[in-house]
Structures are given as structure tokens and as C-alpha cells.
Amino acid sequence: MYSLSVRANAIFFFFGCCLAALALFNIATTIFIKTQPKINNFNFNSTSLYQNKYTGIQHSSGEIELDVDFEPCFDWNTNLIFSWITATYITNGKNTSVTIWDRIMKRDKPLTHIVKEKKIHLRYPLFDKYNSLANKDIYLELHWEHMPVVGPILKHKLPLGNYKIISNVTIPSKKEILSEYDYSKLNI
């Protein structure tokens, strides 16, 4: 009465329904749990302010100290966490937001879940074509995206505080000059 294709279709459909039910259960058990990283220490030091002689754009760089534990953010449904720090400041009446640090932390590499770094040179400089970075206030935030095995990507953020850019113009270091035209030559 039932052919082989009808039986195969029934088995496949039953398997698909069971898989969908388990995926929904997986999402429901972790989506409502609110976790955030533990920030033990954070500090930002603006180290240089210089004018690019070719483009005329003002750049500022600096260093950050970072001690953050992302271990509480990992659960059994976490595939990876992408984290980054943004600096927000006002240029010509508009908010400018620049990513100054980022990191990918995978579930299978637990040594990367705790970030302890001292004097990290900013990967990406702050810039202003209106040359108004001197003594400017910047607002720093830690962002992270929880990328689960099954379910939606959840975005979170924590404030890190307000900091000031130095006011005196300096001569850029070799590392800062390299970072302006070729990021691949930086060993950060």
C-alpha cells in the first residue's frame, strides 16, 4: 500500500519536525538569560595627535589597558562572541564613531575568553578632517555580539567612560605612519 518514497518522505518529515522542535527548545533555554562580561580594569591613554601631511586630516592614536572576563557570556548555545570597543566623538556637529579594538572569541578556545592586555596600541586611529581633535572628549563603549549555534544574534553594550584626547600636536611614530596606509604591516 505504501511505497518506498512515501515511507522515506514520512521519516524525513518526522526527523525535520523533531529537529525544529529541539532547535526551538535550544533557543528558548538561552535567549532570556542576560549575561555580561566582567570588566576588571579599563584605561585609555591618548598618546599622539598629528596631522597627516598628505591628506591634511588630523589623526589621534593611543593605548588601552584591558582586563575583561567574557566567560560569563558563554553558555552551551554559544558558538562565538565578537567584541569591539568604539570611540564616539563630535566632529562638525555630528557624532563620529570609530572602532578602536576588536576580538573574536570562539567557544572551543577558552584561553581567549579572558582578555588581559596592557598598553595595546589602537588598531584604528581616530580622525577628523576638520582638525578639531585636540582636547576633545570621547565616549568609549564595549560592544559584543553573542552568536549562538541556533537562534538570533544578540547585540549588547556597556559604557566604559569619557576620556580626553591630548591637546598638543606630536610627531607620529613609525607604527602610526604604517597604520595609515597598510594595516597588514602592523604586528598587533
mmCIF file with all atom_site columns, C-alpha atoms in Angstrom:
data_model
loop_
_atom_site.group_PDB
_atom_site.id
_atom_site.type_symbol
_atom_site.label_atom_id
_atom_site.label_alt_id
_atom_site.label_comp_id
_atom_site.label_asym_id
_atom_site.label_entity_id
_atom_site.label_seq_id
_atom_site.pdbx_PDB_ins_code
_atom_site.Cartn_x
_atom_site.Cartn_y
_atom_site.Cartn_z
_atom_site.occupancy
_atom_site.B_iso_or_equiv
_atom_site.pdbx_formal_charge
_atom_site.auth_seq_id
_atom_site.auth_comp_id
_atom_site.auth_asym_id
_atom_site.auth_atom_id
_atom_site.pdbx_PDB_model_num
ATOM 1   C CA . MET A 1 1   ? 0.000  0.000  0.000  1.00 0.00 ? 1   MET A CA 1
ATOM 2   C CA . TYR A 1 2   ? 2.743  2.494  0.907  1.00 0.00 ? 2   TYR A CA 1
ATOM 3   C CA . SER A 1 3   ? 5.588  2.886  -1.496 1.00 0.00 ? 3   SER A CA 1
ATOM 4   C CA . LEU A 1 4   ? 9.203  3.384  -0.528 1.00 0.00 ? 4   LEU A CA 1
ATOM 5   C CA . SER A 1 5   ? 9.088  7.088  -1.425 1.00 0.00 ? 5   SER A CA 1
ATOM 6   C CA . VAL A 1 6   ? 6.058  7.697  0.839  1.00 0.00 ? 6   VAL A CA 1
ATOM 7   C CA . ARG A 1 7   ? 7.794  5.990  3.771  1.00 0.00 ? 7   ARG A CA 1
ATOM 8   C CA . ALA A 1 8   ? 11.020 7.937  3.137  1.00 0.00 ? 8   ALA A CA 1
ATOM 9   C CA . ASN A 1 9   ? 9.026  11.180 2.991  1.00 0.00 ? 9   ASN A CA 1
ATOM 10  C CA . ALA A 1 10  ? 7.301  10.388 6.324  1.00 0.00 ? 10  ALA A CA 1
ATOM 11  C CA . ILE A 1 11  ? 10.616 9.575  8.025  1.00 0.00 ? 11  ILE A CA 1
ATOM 12  C CA . PHE A 1 12  ? 12.279 12.690 6.643  1.00 0.00 ? 12  PHE A CA 1
ATOM 13  C CA . PHE A 1 13  ? 9.360  14.937 7.643  1.00 0.00 ? 13  PHE A CA 1
ATOM 14  C CA . PHE A 1 14  ? 9.263  13.449 11.169 1.00 0.00 ? 14  PHE A CA 1
ATOM 15  C CA . PHE A 1 15  ? 13.029 13.941 11.513 1.00 0.00 ? 15  PHE A CA 1
ATOM 16  C CA . GLY A 1 16  ? 12.702 17.579 10.332 1.00 0.00 ? 16  GLY A CA 1
ATOM 17  C CA . CYS A 1 17  ? 9.893  18.307 12.823 1.00 0.00 ? 17  CYS A CA 1
ATOM 18  C CA . CYS A 1 18  ? 11.899 16.800 15.700 1.00 0.00 ? 18  CYS A CA 1
ATOM 19  C CA . LEU A 1 19  ? 14.971 18.817 14.702 1.00 0.00 ? 19  LEU A CA 1
ATOM 20  C CA . ALA A 1 20  ? 12.929 22.039 14.540 1.00 0.00 ? 20  ALA A CA 1
ATOM 21  C CA . ALA A 1 21  ? 11.388 21.338 17.973 1.00 0.00 ? 21  ALA A CA 1
ATOM 22  C CA . LEU A 1 22  ? 14.830 20.747 19.501 1.00 0.00 ? 22  LEU A CA 1
ATOM 23  C CA . ALA A 1 23  ? 16.188 23.938 17.886 1.00 0.00 ? 23  ALA A CA 1
ATOM 24  C CA . LEU A 1 24  ? 13.296 25.978 19.321 1.00 0.00 ? 24  LEU A CA 1
ATOM 25  C CA . PHE A 1 25  ? 13.890 24.409 22.743 1.00 0.00 ? 25  PHE A CA 1
ATOM 26  C CA . ASN A 1 26  ? 17.594 25.302 22.454 1.00 0.00 ? 26  ASN A CA 1
ATOM 27  C CA . ILE A 1 27  ? 16.746 28.935 21.654 1.00 0.00 ? 27  ILE A CA 1
ATOM 28  C CA . ALA A 1 28  ? 14.156 29.161 24.449 1.00 0.00 ? 28  ALA A CA 1
ATOM 29  C CA . THR A 1 29  ? 16.593 27.930 27.109 1.00 0.00 ? 29  THR A CA 1
ATOM 30  C CA . THR A 1 30  ? 19.262 30.568 26.416 1.00 0.00 ? 30  THR A CA 1
ATOM 31  C CA . ILE A 1 31  ? 17.671 33.655 24.850 1.00 0.00 ? 31  ILE A CA 1
ATOM 32  C CA . PHE A 1 32  ? 16.239 35.051 28.099 1.00 0.00 ? 32  PHE A CA 1
ATOM 33  C CA . ILE A 1 33  ? 19.428 34.658 30.137 1.00 0.00 ? 33  ILE A CA 1
ATOM 34  C CA . LYS A 1 34  ? 21.058 38.095 30.411 1.00 0.00 ? 34  LYS A CA 1
ATOM 35  C CA . THR A 1 35  ? 24.810 37.836 30.943 1.00 0.00 ? 35  THR A CA 1
ATOM 36  C CA . GLN A 1 36  ? 27.528 40.418 30.550 1.00 0.00 ? 36  GLN A CA 1
ATOM 37  C CA . PRO A 1 37  ? 31.303 40.364 30.773 1.00 0.00 ? 37  PRO A CA 1
ATOM 38  C CA . LYS A 1 38  ? 33.066 41.324 33.978 1.00 0.00 ? 38  LYS A CA 1
ATOM 39  C CA . ILE A 1 39  ? 35.214 44.424 33.454 1.00 0.00 ? 39  ILE A CA 1
ATOM 40  C CA . ASN A 1 40  ? 38.058 44.252 35.980 1.00 0.00 ? 40  ASN A CA 1
ATOM 41  C CA . ASN A 1 41  ? 40.144 47.093 34.575 1.00 0.00 ? 41  ASN A CA 1
ATOM 42  C CA . PHE A 1 42  ? 39.972 49.513 31.655 1.00 0.00 ? 42  PHE A CA 1
ATOM 43  C CA . ASN A 1 43  ? 42.023 52.593 30.889 1.00 0.00 ? 43  ASN A CA 1
ATOM 44  C CA . PHE A 1 44  ? 42.550 54.735 27.778 1.00 0.00 ? 44  PHE A CA 1
ATOM 45  C CA . ASN A 1 45  ? 45.574 56.985 27.230 1.00 0.00 ? 45  ASN A CA 1
ATOM 46  C CA . SER A 1 46  ? 45.721 59.337 24.279 1.00 0.00 ? 46  SER A CA 1
ATOM 47  C CA . THR A 1 47  ? 49.368 59.256 23.192 1.00 0.00 ? 47  THR A CA 1
ATOM 48  C CA . SER A 1 48  ? 49.578 61.208 19.963 1.00 0.00 ? 48  SER A CA 1
ATOM 49  C CA . LEU A 1 49  ? 47.836 63.862 17.913 1.00 0.00 ? 49  LEU A CA 1
ATOM 50  C CA . TYR A 1 50  ? 49.241 64.627 14.472 1.00 0.00 ? 50  TYR A CA 1
ATOM 51  C CA . GLN A 1 51  ? 48.332 65.969 11.061 1.00 0.00 ? 51  GLN A CA 1
ATOM 52  C CA . ASN A 1 52  ? 48.751 63.772 8.006  1.00 0.00 ? 52  ASN A CA 1
ATOM 53  C CA . LYS A 1 53  ? 50.913 65.890 5.711  1.00 0.00 ? 53  LYS A CA 1
ATOM 54  C CA . TYR A 1 54  ? 49.447 64.371 2.538  1.00 0.00 ? 54  TYR A CA 1
ATOM 55  C CA . THR A 1 55  ? 45.723 64.424 3.285  1.00 0.00 ? 55  THR A CA 1
ATOM 56  C CA . GLY A 1 56  ? 45.578 67.250 5.833  1.00 0.00 ? 56  GLY A CA 1
ATOM 57  C CA . ILE A 1 57  ? 43.410 65.108 8.120  1.00 0.00 ? 57  ILE A CA 1
ATOM 58  C CA . GLN A 1 58  ? 44.106 65.157 11.834 1.00 0.00 ? 58  GLN A CA 1
ATOM 59  C CA . HIS A 1 59  ? 44.750 61.766 13.479 1.00 0.00 ? 59  HIS A CA 1
ATOM 60  C CA . SER A 1 60  ? 44.920 60.718 17.090 1.00 0.00 ? 60  SER A CA 1
ATOM 61  C CA . SER A 1 61  ? 46.123 57.432 18.479 1.00 0.00 ? 61  SER A CA 1
ATOM 62  C CA . GLY A 1 62  ? 46.547 55.960 21.905 1.00 0.00 ? 62  GLY A CA 1
ATOM 63  C CA . GLU A 1 63  ? 46.837 52.899 24.090 1.00 0.00 ? 63  GLU A CA 1
ATOM 64  C CA . ILE A 1 64  ? 44.332 50.941 26.100 1.00 0.00 ? 64  ILE A CA 1
ATOM 65  C CA . GLU A 1 65  ? 44.667 48.653 29.090 1.00 0.00 ? 65  GLU A CA 1
ATOM 66  C CA . LEU A 1 66  ? 42.051 45.959 29.115 1.00 0.00 ? 66  LEU A CA 1
ATOM 67  C CA . ASP A 1 67  ? 41.124 43.271 31.645 1.00 0.00 ? 67  ASP A CA 1
ATOM 68  C CA . VAL A 1 68  ? 37.725 41.798 30.758 1.00 0.00 ? 68  VAL A CA 1
ATOM 69  C CA . ASP A 1 69  ? 36.336 38.345 31.531 1.00 0.00 ? 69  ASP A CA 1
ATOM 70  C CA . PHE A 1 70  ? 33.879 37.150 28.858 1.00 0.00 ? 70  PHE A CA 1
ATOM 71  C CA . GLU A 1 71  ? 33.488 33.707 30.474 1.00 0.00 ? 71  GLU A CA 1
ATOM 72  C CA . PRO A 1 72  ? 30.007 34.516 31.929 1.00 0.00 ? 72  PRO A CA 1
ATOM 73  C CA . CYS A 1 73  ? 28.756 35.262 28.389 1.00 0.00 ? 73  CYS A CA 1
ATOM 74  C CA . PHE A 1 74  ? 29.426 31.721 27.177 1.00 0.00 ? 74  PHE A CA 1
ATOM 75  C CA . ASP A 1 75  ? 26.763 29.069 27.589 1.00 0.00 ? 75  ASP A CA 1
ATOM 76  C CA . TRP A 1 76  ? 26.067 25.768 25.887 1.00 0.00 ? 76  TRP A CA 1
ATOM 77  C CA . ASN A 1 77  ? 24.407 27.506 22.901 1.00 0.00 ? 77  ASN A CA 1
ATOM 78  C CA . THR A 1 78  ? 27.274 29.961 22.236 1.00 0.00 ? 78  THR A CA 1
ATOM 79  C CA . ASN A 1 79  ? 29.287 29.456 19.076 1.00 0.00 ? 79  ASN A CA 1
ATOM 80  C CA . LEU A 1 80  ? 31.413 32.614 19.343 1.00 0.00 ? 80  LEU A CA 1
ATOM 81  C CA . ILE A 1 81  ? 31.439 36.136 20.735 1.00 0.00 ? 81  ILE A CA 1
ATOM 82  C CA . PHE A 1 82  ? 32.629 39.082 18.681 1.00 0.00 ? 82  PHE A CA 1
ATOM 83  C CA . SER A 1 83  ? 33.670 42.018 20.865 1.00 0.00 ? 83  SER A CA 1
ATOM 84  C CA . TRP A 1 84  ? 34.780 45.537 19.987 1.00 0.00 ? 84  TRP A CA 1
ATOM 85  C CA . ILE A 1 85  ? 35.349 48.942 21.589 1.00 0.00 ? 85  ILE A CA 1
ATOM 86  C CA . THR A 1 86  ? 34.039 52.100 19.930 1.00 0.00 ? 86  THR A CA 1
ATOM 87  C CA . ALA A 1 87  ? 35.075 55.691 20.478 1.00 0.00 ? 87  ALA A CA 1
ATOM 88  C CA . THR A 1 88  ? 32.344 58.256 19.834 1.00 0.00 ? 88  THR A CA 1
ATOM 89  C CA . TYR A 1 89  ? 33.084 61.970 19.465 1.00 0.00 ? 89  TYR A CA 1
ATOM 90  C CA . ILE A 1 90  ? 31.563 65.010 17.792 1.00 0.00 ? 90  ILE A CA 1
ATOM 91  C CA . THR A 1 91  ? 33.071 66.460 14.602 1.00 0.00 ? 91  THR A CA 1
ATOM 92  C CA . ASN A 1 92  ? 31.439 69.435 12.914 1.00 0.00 ? 92  ASN A CA 1
ATOM 93  C CA . GLY A 1 93  ? 28.232 68.925 14.907 1.00 0.00 ? 93  GLY A CA 1
ATOM 94  C CA . LYS A 1 94  ? 27.850 65.230 14.001 1.00 0.00 ? 94  LYS A CA 1
ATOM 95  C CA . ASN A 1 95  ? 28.599 62.096 16.004 1.00 0.00 ? 95  ASN A CA 1
ATOM 96  C CA . THR A 1 96  ? 31.535 60.100 14.709 1.00 0.00 ? 96  THR A CA 1
ATOM 97  C CA . SER A 1 97  ? 32.002 56.532 15.908 1.00 0.00 ? 97  SER A CA 1
ATOM 98  C CA . VAL A 1 98  ? 35.241 54.614 15.318 1.00 0.00 ? 98  VAL A CA 1
ATOM 99  C CA . THR A 1 99  ? 36.123 51.044 16.285 1.00 0.00 ? 99  THR A CA 1
ATOM 100 C CA . ILE A 1 100 ? 39.453 51.113 18.124 1.00 0.00 ? 100 ILE A CA 1
ATOM 101 C CA . TRP A 1 101 ? 39.781 47.445 19.192 1.00 0.00 ? 101 TRP A CA 1
ATOM 102 C CA . ASP A 1 102 ? 38.128 44.140 18.284 1.00 0.00 ? 102 ASP A CA 1
ATOM 103 C CA . ARG A 1 103 ? 38.396 40.441 19.101 1.00 0.00 ? 103 ARG A CA 1
ATOM 104 C CA . ILE A 1 104 ? 36.719 37.149 18.138 1.00 0.00 ? 104 ILE A CA 1
ATOM 105 C CA . MET A 1 105 ? 36.372 34.575 20.928 1.00 0.00 ? 105 MET A CA 1
ATOM 106 C CA . LYS A 1 106 ? 35.363 31.038 19.980 1.00 0.00 ? 106 LYS A CA 1
ATOM 107 C CA . ARG A 1 107 ? 33.748 28.568 22.366 1.00 0.00 ? 107 ARG A CA 1
ATOM 108 C CA . ASP A 1 108 ? 36.374 25.891 21.751 1.00 0.00 ? 108 ASP A CA 1
ATOM 109 C CA . LYS A 1 109 ? 39.259 28.228 22.707 1.00 0.00 ? 109 LYS A CA 1
ATOM 110 C CA . PRO A 1 110 ? 38.654 29.101 26.400 1.00 0.00 ? 110 PRO A CA 1
ATOM 111 C CA . LEU A 1 111 ? 42.001 30.889 26.772 1.00 0.00 ? 111 LEU A CA 1
ATOM 112 C CA . THR A 1 112 ? 40.632 33.714 24.591 1.00 0.00 ? 112 THR A CA 1
ATOM 113 C CA . HIS A 1 113 ? 37.577 34.255 26.829 1.00 0.00 ? 113 HIS A CA 1
ATOM 114 C CA . ILE A 1 114 ? 39.608 36.303 29.326 1.00 0.00 ? 114 ILE A CA 1
ATOM 115 C CA . VAL A 1 115 ? 41.185 39.385 27.748 1.00 0.00 ? 115 VAL A CA 1
ATOM 116 C CA . LYS A 1 116 ? 44.144 40.737 29.737 1.00 0.00 ? 116 LYS A CA 1
ATOM 117 C CA . GLU A 1 117 ? 46.229 43.131 27.749 1.00 0.00 ? 117 GLU A CA 1
ATOM 118 C CA . LYS A 1 118 ? 48.348 46.109 28.748 1.00 0.00 ? 118 LYS A CA 1
ATOM 119 C CA . LYS A 1 119 ? 49.279 49.045 26.559 1.00 0.00 ? 119 LYS A CA 1
ATOM 120 C CA . ILE A 1 120 ? 47.562 47.850 23.388 1.00 0.00 ? 120 ILE A CA 1
ATOM 121 C CA . HIS A 1 121 ? 48.163 50.327 20.597 1.00 0.00 ? 121 HIS A CA 1
ATOM 122 C CA . LEU A 1 122 ? 44.850 51.262 18.941 1.00 0.00 ? 122 LEU A CA 1
ATOM 123 C CA . ARG A 1 123 ? 44.280 49.244 15.777 1.00 0.00 ? 123 ARG A CA 1
ATOM 124 C CA . TYR A 1 124 ? 42.405 52.050 14.060 1.00 0.00 ? 124 TYR A CA 1
ATOM 125 C CA . PRO A 1 125 ? 43.200 55.761 14.625 1.00 0.00 ? 125 PRO A CA 1
ATOM 126 C CA . LEU A 1 126 ? 40.681 58.461 15.452 1.00 0.00 ? 126 LEU A CA 1
ATOM 127 C CA . PHE A 1 127 ? 40.485 61.017 12.670 1.00 0.00 ? 127 PHE A CA 1
ATOM 128 C CA . ASP A 1 128 ? 38.921 64.396 11.943 1.00 0.00 ? 128 ASP A CA 1
ATOM 129 C CA . LYS A 1 129 ? 39.085 66.259 8.647  1.00 0.00 ? 129 LYS A CA 1
ATOM 130 C CA . TYR A 1 130 ? 38.036 69.479 10.439 1.00 0.00 ? 130 TYR A CA 1
ATOM 131 C CA . ASN A 1 131 ? 41.216 69.410 12.603 1.00 0.00 ? 131 ASN A CA 1
ATOM 132 C CA . SER A 1 132 ? 39.352 69.677 15.898 1.00 0.00 ? 132 SER A CA 1
ATOM 133 C CA . LEU A 1 133 ? 40.555 66.582 17.784 1.00 0.00 ? 133 LEU A CA 1
ATOM 134 C CA . ALA A 1 134 ? 42.766 68.484 20.236 1.00 0.00 ? 134 ALA A CA 1
ATOM 135 C CA . ASN A 1 135 ? 41.425 68.244 23.815 1.00 0.00 ? 135 ASN A CA 1
ATOM 136 C CA . LYS A 1 136 ? 38.195 66.615 22.555 1.00 0.00 ? 136 LYS A CA 1
ATOM 137 C CA . ASP A 1 137 ? 36.016 64.437 24.798 1.00 0.00 ? 137 ASP A CA 1
ATOM 138 C CA . ILE A 1 138 ? 35.449 60.892 23.580 1.00 0.00 ? 138 ILE A CA 1
ATOM 139 C CA . TYR A 1 139 ? 32.967 58.342 24.889 1.00 0.00 ? 139 TYR A CA 1
ATOM 140 C CA . LEU A 1 140 ? 34.059 54.694 24.892 1.00 0.00 ? 140 LEU A CA 1
ATOM 141 C CA . GLU A 1 141 ? 31.746 51.658 24.840 1.00 0.00 ? 141 GLU A CA 1
ATOM 142 C CA . LEU A 1 142 ? 32.359 47.919 24.894 1.00 0.00 ? 142 LEU A CA 1
ATOM 143 C CA . HIS A 1 143 ? 30.112 46.060 22.420 1.00 0.00 ? 143 HIS A CA 1
ATOM 144 C CA . TRP A 1 144 ? 29.708 42.335 21.942 1.00 0.00 ? 144 TRP A CA 1
ATOM 145 C CA . GLU A 1 145 ? 27.622 40.082 19.748 1.00 0.00 ? 145 GLU A CA 1
ATOM 146 C CA . HIS A 1 146 ? 26.573 36.691 21.064 1.00 0.00 ? 146 HIS A CA 1
ATOM 147 C CA . MET A 1 147 ? 26.481 34.366 18.046 1.00 0.00 ? 147 MET A CA 1
ATOM 148 C CA . PRO A 1 148 ? 24.683 31.169 19.048 1.00 0.00 ? 148 PRO A CA 1
ATOM 149 C CA . VAL A 1 149 ? 24.721 27.731 17.487 1.00 0.00 ? 149 VAL A CA 1
ATOM 150 C CA . VAL A 1 150 ? 20.957 28.069 16.896 1.00 0.00 ? 150 VAL A CA 1
ATOM 151 C CA . GLY A 1 151 ? 18.988 31.294 17.241 1.00 0.00 ? 151 GLY A CA 1
ATOM 152 C CA . PRO A 1 152 ? 19.266 35.031 16.703 1.00 0.00 ? 152 PRO A CA 1
ATOM 153 C CA . ILE A 1 153 ? 22.457 37.052 17.071 1.00 0.00 ? 153 ILE A CA 1
ATOM 154 C CA . LEU A 1 154 ? 22.164 39.162 20.229 1.00 0.00 ? 154 LEU A CA 1
ATOM 155 C CA . LYS A 1 155 ? 23.945 42.542 20.494 1.00 0.00 ? 155 LYS A CA 1
ATOM 156 C CA . HIS A 1 156 ? 24.906 44.118 23.829 1.00 0.00 ? 156 HIS A CA 1
ATOM 157 C CA . LYS A 1 157 ? 26.988 47.069 25.028 1.00 0.00 ? 157 LYS A CA 1
ATOM 158 C CA . LEU A 1 158 ? 28.465 48.506 28.225 1.00 0.00 ? 158 LEU A CA 1
ATOM 159 C CA . PRO A 1 159 ? 29.763 52.046 28.821 1.00 0.00 ? 159 PRO A CA 1
ATOM 160 C CA . LEU A 1 160 ? 33.474 52.391 29.560 1.00 0.00 ? 160 LEU A CA 1
ATOM 161 C CA . GLY A 1 161 ? 33.500 56.120 30.316 1.00 0.00 ? 161 GLY A CA 1
ATOM 162 C CA . ASN A 1 162 ? 34.540 59.517 28.980 1.00 0.00 ? 162 ASN A CA 1
ATOM 163 C CA . TYR A 1 163 ? 38.155 60.314 28.138 1.00 0.00 ? 163 TYR A CA 1
ATOM 164 C CA . LYS A 1 164 ? 40.076 63.250 26.623 1.00 0.00 ? 164 LYS A CA 1
ATOM 165 C CA . ILE A 1 165 ? 42.381 63.399 23.635 1.00 0.00 ? 165 ILE A CA 1
ATOM 166 C CA . ILE A 1 166 ? 45.679 65.172 24.296 1.00 0.00 ? 166 ILE A CA 1
ATOM 167 C CA . SER A 1 167 ? 45.875 68.816 23.271 1.00 0.00 ? 167 SER A CA 1
ATOM 168 C CA . ASN A 1 168 ? 49.446 69.147 21.987 1.00 0.00 ? 168 ASN A CA 1
ATOM 169 C CA . VAL A 1 169 ? 50.388 68.079 18.454 1.00 0.00 ? 169 VAL A CA 1
ATOM 170 C CA . THR A 1 170 ? 53.069 65.375 18.341 1.00 0.00 ? 170 THR A CA 1
ATOM 171 C CA . ILE A 1 171 ? 55.231 63.685 15.735 1.00 0.00 ? 171 ILE A CA 1
ATOM 172 C CA . PRO A 1 172 ? 53.756 60.322 14.691 1.00 0.00 ? 172 PRO A CA 1
ATOM 173 C CA . SER A 1 173 ? 55.672 57.134 15.429 1.00 0.00 ? 173 SER A CA 1
ATOM 174 C CA . LYS A 1 174 ? 56.695 54.688 12.714 1.00 0.00 ? 174 LYS A CA 1
ATOM 175 C CA . LYS A 1 175 ? 53.890 52.332 13.800 1.00 0.00 ? 175 LYS A CA 1
ATOM 176 C CA . GLU A 1 176 ? 51.299 55.105 13.411 1.00 0.00 ? 176 GLU A CA 1
ATOM 177 C CA . ILE A 1 177 ? 52.591 56.067 9.968  1.00 0.00 ? 177 ILE A CA 1
ATOM 178 C CA . LEU A 1 178 ? 52.444 52.427 8.837  1.00 0.00 ? 178 LEU A CA 1
ATOM 179 C CA . SER A 1 179 ? 48.895 52.070 10.153 1.00 0.00 ? 179 SER A CA 1
ATOM 180 C CA . GLU A 1 180 ? 47.701 54.908 7.932  1.00 0.00 ? 180 GLU A CA 1
ATOM 181 C CA . TYR A 1 181 ? 48.462 53.214 4.656  1.00 0.00 ? 181 TYR A CA 1
ATOM 182 C CA . ASP A 1 182 ? 48.986 49.467 5.257  1.00 0.00 ? 182 ASP A CA 1
ATOM 183 C CA . TYR A 1 183 ? 47.339 47.616 8.136  1.00 0.00 ? 183 TYR A CA 1
ATOM 184 C CA . SER A 1 184 ? 48.953 44.333 7.075  1.00 0.00 ? 184 SER A CA 1
ATOM 185 C CA . LYS A 1 185 ? 52.419 45.545 8.154  1.00 0.00 ? 185 LYS A CA 1
ATOM 186 C CA . LEU A 1 186 ? 51.287 46.075 11.725 1.00 0.00 ? 186 LEU A CA 1
ATOM 187 C CA . ASN A 1 187 ? 52.021 43.290 14.180 1.00 0.00 ? 187 ASN A CA 1
ATOM 188 C CA . ILE A 1 188 ? 49.267 43.989 16.657 1.00 0.00 ? 188 ILE A CA 1
#
